[in-house]
XYZ file of C-alpha atoms in Angstrom:
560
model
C 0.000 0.000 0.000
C 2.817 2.427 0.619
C 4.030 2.211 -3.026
C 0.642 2.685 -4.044
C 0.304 5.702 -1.955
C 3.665 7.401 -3.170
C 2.998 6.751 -6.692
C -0.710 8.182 -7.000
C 0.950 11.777 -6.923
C 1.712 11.369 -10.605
C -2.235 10.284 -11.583
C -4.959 12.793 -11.894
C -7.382 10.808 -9.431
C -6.414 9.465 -5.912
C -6.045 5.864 -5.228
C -9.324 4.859 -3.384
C -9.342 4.648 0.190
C -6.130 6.458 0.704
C -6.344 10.910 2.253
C -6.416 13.502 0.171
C -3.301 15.095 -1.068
C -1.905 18.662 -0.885
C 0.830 19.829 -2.917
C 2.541 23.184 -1.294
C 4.954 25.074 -3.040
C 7.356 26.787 -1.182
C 9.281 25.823 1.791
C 9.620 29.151 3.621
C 8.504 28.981 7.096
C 4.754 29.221 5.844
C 5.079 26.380 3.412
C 6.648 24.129 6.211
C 3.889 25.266 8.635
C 0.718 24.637 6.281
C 2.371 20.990 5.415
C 2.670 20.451 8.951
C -0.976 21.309 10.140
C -2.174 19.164 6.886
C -0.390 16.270 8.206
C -1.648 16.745 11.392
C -5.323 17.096 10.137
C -5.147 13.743 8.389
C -3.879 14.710 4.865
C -0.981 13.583 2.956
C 1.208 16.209 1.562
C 4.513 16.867 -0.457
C 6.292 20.160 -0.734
C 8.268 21.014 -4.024
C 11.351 23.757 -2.957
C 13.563 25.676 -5.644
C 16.377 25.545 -3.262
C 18.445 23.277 -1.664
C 17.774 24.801 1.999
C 14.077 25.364 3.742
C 13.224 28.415 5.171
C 13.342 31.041 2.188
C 14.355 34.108 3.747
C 14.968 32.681 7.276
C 18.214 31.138 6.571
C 21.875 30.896 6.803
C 25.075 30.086 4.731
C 28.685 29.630 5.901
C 31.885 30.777 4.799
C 35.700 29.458 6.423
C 34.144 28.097 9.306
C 31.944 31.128 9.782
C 28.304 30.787 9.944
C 26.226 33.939 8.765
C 22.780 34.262 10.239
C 20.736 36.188 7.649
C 16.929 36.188 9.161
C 15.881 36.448 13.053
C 16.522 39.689 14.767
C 13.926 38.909 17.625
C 11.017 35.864 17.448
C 7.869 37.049 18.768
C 6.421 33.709 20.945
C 10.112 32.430 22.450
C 7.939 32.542 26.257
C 6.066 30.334 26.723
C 2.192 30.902 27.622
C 0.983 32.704 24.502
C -0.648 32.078 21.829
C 2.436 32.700 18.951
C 4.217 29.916 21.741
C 1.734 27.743 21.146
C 2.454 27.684 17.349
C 5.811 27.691 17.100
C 4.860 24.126 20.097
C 3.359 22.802 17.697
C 5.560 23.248 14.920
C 8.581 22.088 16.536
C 10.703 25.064 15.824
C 11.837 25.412 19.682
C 12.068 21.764 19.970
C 15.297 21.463 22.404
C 16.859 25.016 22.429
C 17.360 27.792 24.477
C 16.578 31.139 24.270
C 18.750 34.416 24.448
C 17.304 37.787 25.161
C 18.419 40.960 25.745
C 18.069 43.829 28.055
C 17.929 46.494 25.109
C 16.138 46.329 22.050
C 18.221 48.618 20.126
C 20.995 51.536 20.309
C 21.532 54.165 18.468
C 24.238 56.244 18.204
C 24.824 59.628 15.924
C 28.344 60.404 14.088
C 29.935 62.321 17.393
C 29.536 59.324 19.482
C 26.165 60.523 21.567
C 24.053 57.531 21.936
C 20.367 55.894 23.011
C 20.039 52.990 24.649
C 15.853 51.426 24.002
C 15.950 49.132 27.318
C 12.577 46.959 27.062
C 12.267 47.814 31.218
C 10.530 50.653 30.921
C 11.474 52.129 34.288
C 14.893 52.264 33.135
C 14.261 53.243 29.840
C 12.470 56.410 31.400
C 15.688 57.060 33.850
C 17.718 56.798 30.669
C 15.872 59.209 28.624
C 15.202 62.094 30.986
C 19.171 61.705 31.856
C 20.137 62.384 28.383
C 17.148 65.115 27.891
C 15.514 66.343 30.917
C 13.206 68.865 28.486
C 11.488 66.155 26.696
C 9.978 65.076 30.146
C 6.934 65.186 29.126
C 7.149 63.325 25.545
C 9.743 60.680 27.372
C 7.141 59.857 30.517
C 4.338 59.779 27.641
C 6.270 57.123 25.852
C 7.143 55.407 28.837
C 3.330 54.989 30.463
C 2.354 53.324 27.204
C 4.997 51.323 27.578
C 4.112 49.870 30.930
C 0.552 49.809 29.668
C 1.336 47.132 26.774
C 3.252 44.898 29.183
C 0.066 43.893 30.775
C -1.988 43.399 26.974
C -1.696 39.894 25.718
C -3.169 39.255 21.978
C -2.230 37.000 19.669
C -4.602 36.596 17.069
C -2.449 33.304 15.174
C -4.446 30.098 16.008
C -7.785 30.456 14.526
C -8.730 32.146 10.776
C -9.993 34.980 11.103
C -13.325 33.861 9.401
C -13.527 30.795 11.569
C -13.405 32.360 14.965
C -16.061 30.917 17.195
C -18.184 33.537 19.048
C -16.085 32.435 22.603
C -13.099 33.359 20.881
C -14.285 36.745 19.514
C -15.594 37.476 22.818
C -12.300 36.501 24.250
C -10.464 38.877 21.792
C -13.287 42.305 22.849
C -12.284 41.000 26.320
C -8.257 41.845 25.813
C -8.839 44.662 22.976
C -12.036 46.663 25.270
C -10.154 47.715 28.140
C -7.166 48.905 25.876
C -9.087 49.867 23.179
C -8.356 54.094 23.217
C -4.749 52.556 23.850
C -4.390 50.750 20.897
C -6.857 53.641 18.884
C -4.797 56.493 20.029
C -0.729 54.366 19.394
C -1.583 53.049 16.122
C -3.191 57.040 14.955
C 0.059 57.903 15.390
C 2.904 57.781 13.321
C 6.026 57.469 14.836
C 8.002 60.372 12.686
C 4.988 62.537 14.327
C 5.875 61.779 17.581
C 9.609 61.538 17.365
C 8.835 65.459 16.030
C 8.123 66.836 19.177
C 11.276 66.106 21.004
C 13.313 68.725 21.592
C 16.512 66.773 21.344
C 17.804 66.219 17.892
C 19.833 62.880 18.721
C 16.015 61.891 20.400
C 14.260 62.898 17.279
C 16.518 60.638 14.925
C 16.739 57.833 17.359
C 13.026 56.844 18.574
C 12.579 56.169 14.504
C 15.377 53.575 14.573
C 14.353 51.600 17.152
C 13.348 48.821 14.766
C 17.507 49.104 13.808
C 16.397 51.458 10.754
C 13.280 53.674 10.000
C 10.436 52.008 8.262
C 9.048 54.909 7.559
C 5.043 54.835 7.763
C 4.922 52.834 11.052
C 3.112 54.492 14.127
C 3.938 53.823 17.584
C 1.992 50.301 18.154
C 4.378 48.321 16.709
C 7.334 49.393 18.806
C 5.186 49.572 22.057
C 4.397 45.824 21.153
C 7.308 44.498 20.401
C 9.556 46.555 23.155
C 6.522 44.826 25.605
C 7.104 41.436 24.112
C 10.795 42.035 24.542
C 10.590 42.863 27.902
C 8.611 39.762 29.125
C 11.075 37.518 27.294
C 8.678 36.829 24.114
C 11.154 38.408 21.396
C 13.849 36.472 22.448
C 16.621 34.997 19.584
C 16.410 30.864 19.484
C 19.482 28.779 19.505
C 20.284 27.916 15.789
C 18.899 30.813 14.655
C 17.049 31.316 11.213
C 18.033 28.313 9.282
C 18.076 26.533 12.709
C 14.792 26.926 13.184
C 13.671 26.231 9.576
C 15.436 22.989 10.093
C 13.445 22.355 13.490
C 9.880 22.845 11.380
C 11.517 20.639 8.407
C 12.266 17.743 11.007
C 8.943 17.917 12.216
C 7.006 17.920 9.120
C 9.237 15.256 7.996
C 8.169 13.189 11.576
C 4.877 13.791 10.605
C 4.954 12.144 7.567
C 5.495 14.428 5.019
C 7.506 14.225 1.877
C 9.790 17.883 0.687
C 11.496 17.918 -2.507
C 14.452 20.105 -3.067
C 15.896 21.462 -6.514
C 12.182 21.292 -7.550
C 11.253 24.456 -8.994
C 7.468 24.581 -9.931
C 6.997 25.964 -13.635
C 3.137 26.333 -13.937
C 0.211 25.310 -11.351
C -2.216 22.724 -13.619
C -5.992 24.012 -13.667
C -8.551 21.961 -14.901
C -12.460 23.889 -14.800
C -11.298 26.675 -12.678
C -9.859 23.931 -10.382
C -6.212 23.477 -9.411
C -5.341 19.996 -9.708
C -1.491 20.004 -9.559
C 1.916 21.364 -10.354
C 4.337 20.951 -13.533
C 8.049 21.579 -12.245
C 10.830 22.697 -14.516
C 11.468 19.343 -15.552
C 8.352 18.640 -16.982
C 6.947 16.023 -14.023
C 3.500 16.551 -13.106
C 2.008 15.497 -9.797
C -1.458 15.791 -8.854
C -3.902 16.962 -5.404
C -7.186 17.779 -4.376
C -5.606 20.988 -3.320
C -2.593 23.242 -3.961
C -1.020 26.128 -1.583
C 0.827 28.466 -2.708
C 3.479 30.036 -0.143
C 6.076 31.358 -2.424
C 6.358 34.852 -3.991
C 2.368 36.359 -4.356
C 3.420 38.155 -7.674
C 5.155 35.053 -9.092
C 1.987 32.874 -8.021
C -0.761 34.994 -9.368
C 0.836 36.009 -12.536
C 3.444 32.903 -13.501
C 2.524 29.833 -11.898
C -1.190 30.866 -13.012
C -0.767 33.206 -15.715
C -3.005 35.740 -14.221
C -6.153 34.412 -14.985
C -7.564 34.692 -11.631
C -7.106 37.837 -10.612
C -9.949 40.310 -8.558
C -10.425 43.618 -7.116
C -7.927 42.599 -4.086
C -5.673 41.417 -5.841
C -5.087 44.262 -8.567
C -5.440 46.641 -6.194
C -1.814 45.065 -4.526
C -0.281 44.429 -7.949
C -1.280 46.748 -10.280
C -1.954 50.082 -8.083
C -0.276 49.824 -4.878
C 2.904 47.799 -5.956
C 3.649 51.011 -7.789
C 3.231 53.171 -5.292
C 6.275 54.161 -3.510
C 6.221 52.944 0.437
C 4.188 49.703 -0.563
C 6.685 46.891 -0.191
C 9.326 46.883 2.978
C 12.682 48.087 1.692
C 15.032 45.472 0.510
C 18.975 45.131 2.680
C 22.270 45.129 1.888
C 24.081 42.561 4.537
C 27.857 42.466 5.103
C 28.661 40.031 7.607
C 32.483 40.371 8.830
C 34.173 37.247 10.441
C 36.751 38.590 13.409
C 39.410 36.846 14.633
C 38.969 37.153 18.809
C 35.605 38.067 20.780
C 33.635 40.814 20.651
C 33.935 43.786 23.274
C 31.511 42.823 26.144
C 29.809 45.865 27.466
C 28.823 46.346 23.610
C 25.025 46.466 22.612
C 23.859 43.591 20.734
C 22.691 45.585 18.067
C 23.547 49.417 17.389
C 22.170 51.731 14.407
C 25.187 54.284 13.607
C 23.634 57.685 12.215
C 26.012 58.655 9.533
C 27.281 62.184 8.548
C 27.016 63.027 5.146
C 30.328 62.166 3.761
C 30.118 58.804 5.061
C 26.400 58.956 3.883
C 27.419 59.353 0.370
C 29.811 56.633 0.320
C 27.258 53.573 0.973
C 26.085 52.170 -2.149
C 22.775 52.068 -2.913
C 21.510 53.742 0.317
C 18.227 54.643 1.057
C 18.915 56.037 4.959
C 21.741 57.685 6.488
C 22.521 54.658 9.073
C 24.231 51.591 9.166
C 22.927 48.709 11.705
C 25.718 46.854 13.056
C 25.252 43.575 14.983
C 27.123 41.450 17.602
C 25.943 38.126 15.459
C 27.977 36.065 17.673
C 26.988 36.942 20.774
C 22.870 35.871 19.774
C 23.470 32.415 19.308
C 26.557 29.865 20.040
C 28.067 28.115 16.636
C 28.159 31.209 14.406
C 31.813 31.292 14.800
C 35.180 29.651 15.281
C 36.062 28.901 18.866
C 37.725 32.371 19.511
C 36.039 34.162 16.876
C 33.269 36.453 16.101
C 30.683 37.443 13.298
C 29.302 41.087 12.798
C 26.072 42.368 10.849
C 26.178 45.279 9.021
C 23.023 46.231 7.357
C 21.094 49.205 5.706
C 17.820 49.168 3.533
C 18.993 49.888 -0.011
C 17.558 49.876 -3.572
C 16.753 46.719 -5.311
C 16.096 47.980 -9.033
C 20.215 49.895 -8.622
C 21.449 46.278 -7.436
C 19.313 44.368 -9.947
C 19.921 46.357 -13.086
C 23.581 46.577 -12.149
C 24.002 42.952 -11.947
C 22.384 42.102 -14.920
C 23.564 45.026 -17.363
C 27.527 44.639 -15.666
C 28.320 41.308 -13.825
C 32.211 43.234 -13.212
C 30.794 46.261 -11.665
C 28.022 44.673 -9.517
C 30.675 42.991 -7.673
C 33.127 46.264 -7.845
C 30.188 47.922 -5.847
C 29.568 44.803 -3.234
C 33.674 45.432 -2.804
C 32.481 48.714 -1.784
C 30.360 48.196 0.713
C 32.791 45.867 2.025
C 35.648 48.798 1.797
C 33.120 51.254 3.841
C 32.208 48.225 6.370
C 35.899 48.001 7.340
C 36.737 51.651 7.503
C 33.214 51.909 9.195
C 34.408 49.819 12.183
C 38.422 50.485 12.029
C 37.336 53.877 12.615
C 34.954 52.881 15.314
C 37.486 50.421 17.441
C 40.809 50.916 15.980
C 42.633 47.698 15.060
C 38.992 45.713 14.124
C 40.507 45.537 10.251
C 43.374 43.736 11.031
C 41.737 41.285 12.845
C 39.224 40.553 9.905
C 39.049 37.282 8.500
C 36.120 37.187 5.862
C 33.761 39.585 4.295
C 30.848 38.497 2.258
C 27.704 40.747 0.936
C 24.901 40.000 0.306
C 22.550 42.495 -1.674
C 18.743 43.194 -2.557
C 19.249 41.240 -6.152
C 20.646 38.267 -4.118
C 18.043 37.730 -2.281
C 15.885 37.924 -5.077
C 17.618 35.465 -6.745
C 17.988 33.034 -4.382
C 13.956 33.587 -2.585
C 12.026 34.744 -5.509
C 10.616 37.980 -3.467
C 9.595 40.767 -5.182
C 11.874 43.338 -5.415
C 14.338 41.654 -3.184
C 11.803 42.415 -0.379
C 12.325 40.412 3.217
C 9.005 40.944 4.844
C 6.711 42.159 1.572
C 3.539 44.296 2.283
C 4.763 47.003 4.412
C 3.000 46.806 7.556
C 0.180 49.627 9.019
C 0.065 50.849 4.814
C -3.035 50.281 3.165
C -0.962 47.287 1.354
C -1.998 45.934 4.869
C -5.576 46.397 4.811
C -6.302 44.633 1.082
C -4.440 41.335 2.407
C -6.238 41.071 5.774
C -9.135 41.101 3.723
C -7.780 38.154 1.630
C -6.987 36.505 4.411
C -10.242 36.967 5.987
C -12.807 37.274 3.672
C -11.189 35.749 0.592
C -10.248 32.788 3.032
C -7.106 33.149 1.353
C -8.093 31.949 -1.984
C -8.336 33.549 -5.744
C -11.701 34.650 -6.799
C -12.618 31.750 -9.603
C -10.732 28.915 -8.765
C -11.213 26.233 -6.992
C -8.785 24.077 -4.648
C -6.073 26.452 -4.393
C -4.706 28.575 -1.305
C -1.879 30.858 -0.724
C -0.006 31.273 2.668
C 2.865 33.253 3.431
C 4.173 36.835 3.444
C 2.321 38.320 0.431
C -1.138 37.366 1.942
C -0.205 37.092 5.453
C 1.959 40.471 5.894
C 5.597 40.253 7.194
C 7.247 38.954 10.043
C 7.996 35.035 11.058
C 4.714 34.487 13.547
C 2.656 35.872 10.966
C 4.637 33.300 8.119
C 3.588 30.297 9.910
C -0.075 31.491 11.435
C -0.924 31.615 7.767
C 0.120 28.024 7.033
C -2.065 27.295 9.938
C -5.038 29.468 8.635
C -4.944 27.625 5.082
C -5.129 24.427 6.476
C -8.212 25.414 8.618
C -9.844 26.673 5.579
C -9.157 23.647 3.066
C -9.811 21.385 5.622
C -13.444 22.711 5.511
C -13.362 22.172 2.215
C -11.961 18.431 1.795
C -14.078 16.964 4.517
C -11.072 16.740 7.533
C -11.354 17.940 11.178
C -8.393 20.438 11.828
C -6.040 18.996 13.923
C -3.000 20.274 15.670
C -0.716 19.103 18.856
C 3.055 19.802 20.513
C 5.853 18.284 18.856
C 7.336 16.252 21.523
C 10.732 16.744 20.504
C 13.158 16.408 23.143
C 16.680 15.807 21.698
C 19.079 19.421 22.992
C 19.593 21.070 19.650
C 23.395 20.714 18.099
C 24.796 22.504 15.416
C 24.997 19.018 13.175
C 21.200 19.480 12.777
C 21.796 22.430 10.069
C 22.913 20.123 7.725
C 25.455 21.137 4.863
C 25.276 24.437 4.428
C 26.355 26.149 0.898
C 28.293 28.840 0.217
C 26.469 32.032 -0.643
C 28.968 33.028 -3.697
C 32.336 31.628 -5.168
C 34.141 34.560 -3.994
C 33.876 36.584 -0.756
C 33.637 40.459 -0.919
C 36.910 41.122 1.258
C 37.218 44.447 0.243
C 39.800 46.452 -2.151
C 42.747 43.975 -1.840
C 40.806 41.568 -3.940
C 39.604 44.208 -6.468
């Protein structure tokens, strides 16, 4: 019977007697959570990845020993006791690892060397603030109260669809959302450049719009209120094995589960028959057949090449042919230089710092879209990511994608003369900072907009998609909840992720676990989800072989 069960993905009709399948494309975090929840729920599945890694985004690659971390800055649901927990229970993705969090989310320091600690205590925080600018009293101990206010408002809106939400569990959400509700009104009326306005500091002004490392420009002052409150109760904490360690954990425990993942399997066209999706054609020409197909890679590749845009709506032009335009839409696309040190890292140094260029330095970073340049202690998140006696560095900044894409594909020679250069500012950048950090550098590689593109599929090189709180956000919570995540005219299809979902890891994976509630209406299954009982302490060996990103590291001029 199993033979006949593996082979019945290559006819058009089922063998009798056997589950239904579900063919997901994609194995970002969304596609490994929505093939997890449909084994759970009875189905039988198989997942068809371009790439020779899971995760998509959230992922890694190593270089001389060096391991560079490219996703998780902070994981809402590391605590347990929460919802977003719950998820990431019961996919397995914590399975065996510990936790590291920090007392700060974020510094941020301008070109003379004045700086801003964001602690997530918000009692020190305060202390902090008035020290540095005792006449913004006022905005600081405004900033502050909220603060302590969001530290006692749980909600986590990721285990049920939104359409699907019994009336206990509605009443259960007015129950958190009523008390708080002028709160939450008044904090997500107001954008954060608006508030960051009235202080009377300039260094203040610059730095409350970096707290999320660099400005996202749009955002209002929910978000950071959130996720500093998360923070502080432990619940943004950084899991051991980071990104590709915890697309791993999800991949072990779909595979426990039962389910099958296919790598170097790129999906040409999704198969329609009557308005109904019946399968997938890969690049190779091999067809395999379901009673349903999820999408959870790139939306604009899905609607318009695995499907040839023939089932489009008002939702969905309205994101891809009006607001994709629009400047703002999609979160900015990163440049990453990741610098390998001989020797640790100075200890009393912030995790995670955002330097506020002056304008000569400002002119000097390729590609740029802000005057700032994030710099992280990589090694000190997460054992592994180094040598014994080494340590890895971040550097990123939110840069162009068409400048990085055009260049690479008009002039392969100058595309890499300009990732040289960003490797040439990185080390002056930090020589300059702690004198002597260049001679102790081991490795440089970069890693721009047009790479991740090419190796993820995202539009426009784009890490998180839909910009959050923009009205990009409003269309896809519609699709999510009113579409039930589905294209208007056809049948047995879904799409989870990013594009549909909005941004952000949590979100990634509550979709998976929304799609599967939907189709499970629809093929006749009760929903079904539990905790992974994985036990086993997590070791580096689990990340499996690990590629290299590029045949040649950016080191900088010497190499030029």
């Amino acid at each position: 019977m199993a033979d006949e069960e593996a082979s019945d993905w290559t006819l058009r009709e089922r063998t009798p007697g056997t589950a239904p399948r579900v063919i997901v494309v994609g194995a970002g975090v969304a596609g490994l959570s929505t093939g997890c929840y449909a084994q759970m729920s009875g189905a039988r599945t198989r997942i068809f990845e371009k790439h020779v890694l899971p995760g998509g985004c959230c992922t890694a690659w190593s270089r001389e020993g060096y391991l560079f971390d490219y996703c998780i800055e902070w994981l809402i649901g590391t605590a347990p006791g929460n919802d977003a927990h719950q998820v990431w229970a019961e996919l397995g993705a914590l399975d065996g690892k510990s936790v590291t969090n920090f007392e700060l989310f974020n510094k941020v320091e301008d070109e003379h060397g004045r700086s801003v600690t964001f602690y997530n205590d918000p009692d020190r925080l305060e202390a902090h603030l008035l020290e540095l600018s005792p006449a913004d009293a006022p905005h600081i101990r405004a900033f502050t109260r909220d603060l302590r206010r969001f530290l006692e408002i749980e909600l986590y809106p990721f285990l049920t669809a939104p359409a699907l939400r019994t009336v206990r569990e509605r009443a259960q959400t007015l129950r958190t959302v009523l008390p708080a509700f002028r709160l939450l009104w008044r904090t997500a009326a107001t954008p954060m450049h608006v508030f960051a306005d009235r202080f009377e500091d300039p260094l203040l002004r610059k730095a409350f719009r970096n707290i999320f490392f660099q400005d996202p420009e749009g955002f209002p002052l929910l978000p950071y209120l959130f996720n500093m409150a998360a923070a502080h109760h432990n619940n943004a904490g950084f899991p051991q094995g980071g990104s590709l360690g915890l697309a791993r954990s999800v991949e072990e425990r779909y595979r426990g589960l039962g389910g099958t993942l296919t790598y170097r399997a790129r999906t040409e066209r999704i198969l329609v028959e009557n308005d109904r999706a019946v399968g997938v054609e890969l690049r190779n020409g091999k067809r395999y057949f379901a009673e349903h197909v999820v999408s959870a890679c790139d939306g604009h590749t899905t609607v318009y090449g695995l499907l040839g845009g023939r089932y489009t709506g008002p939702r969905i032009d309205k994101l891809y042919t009006d607001l994709l335009h629009r400047p703002g839409t999609l979160f900015p696309a990163v440049v990453s230089a990741f610098v390998g040190l001989r020797g640790d890292l100075e200890p009393g140094e912030a995790h995670s710092t955002t330097h506020l260029l002056g304008p000569d330095d400002a002119d000097h970073l390729p590609g740029a879209l802000q005057n700032s340049l994030v710099v992280q202690a990589r090694s000190r998140y997460s054992g592994g990511f180094a040598p014994p006696g080494h340590s890895v560095l971040h550097c990123t900044y939110f840069s162009d994608y068409t400048h990085w894409k055009e260049l690479r594909t008009r002039d392969r020679k100058e595309y890499r003369r300009r990732k040289r250069e960003v490797a040439d500012f990185v080390r002056d950048f930090l020589e300059r900072r702690t004198p002597g950090t260049a001679d102790r550098i081991d490795v440089m590689e970069v890693a721009t907009p047009a790479t991740t593109h090419r190796y993820t599929g995202n539009l426009g090189g784009s890490i998180l998609a839909w910009k959050a709180f923009s009205e990009a956000d409003d269309v896809a919570a519609r699709l999510v909840g009113r579409d039930r995540m589905r294209l208007p005219g056809l049948a047995g299809f879904s799409m989870a992720g990013q594009w549909i979902g909005m941004g952000g890891l949590i979100r990634a994976a509550s979709t998976g676990r929304f799609a599967v509630q939907y189709l499970c209406r629809e093929l006749g299954l009760e929903f079904r989800a539990w905790e992974s009982r994985g036990a086993e302490p997590w070791h580096p060996g689990k990340l499996g072989h690990l590629p290299q990103l590029d045949r040649r590291p950016a080191r900088g001029s010497e190499d030029s």
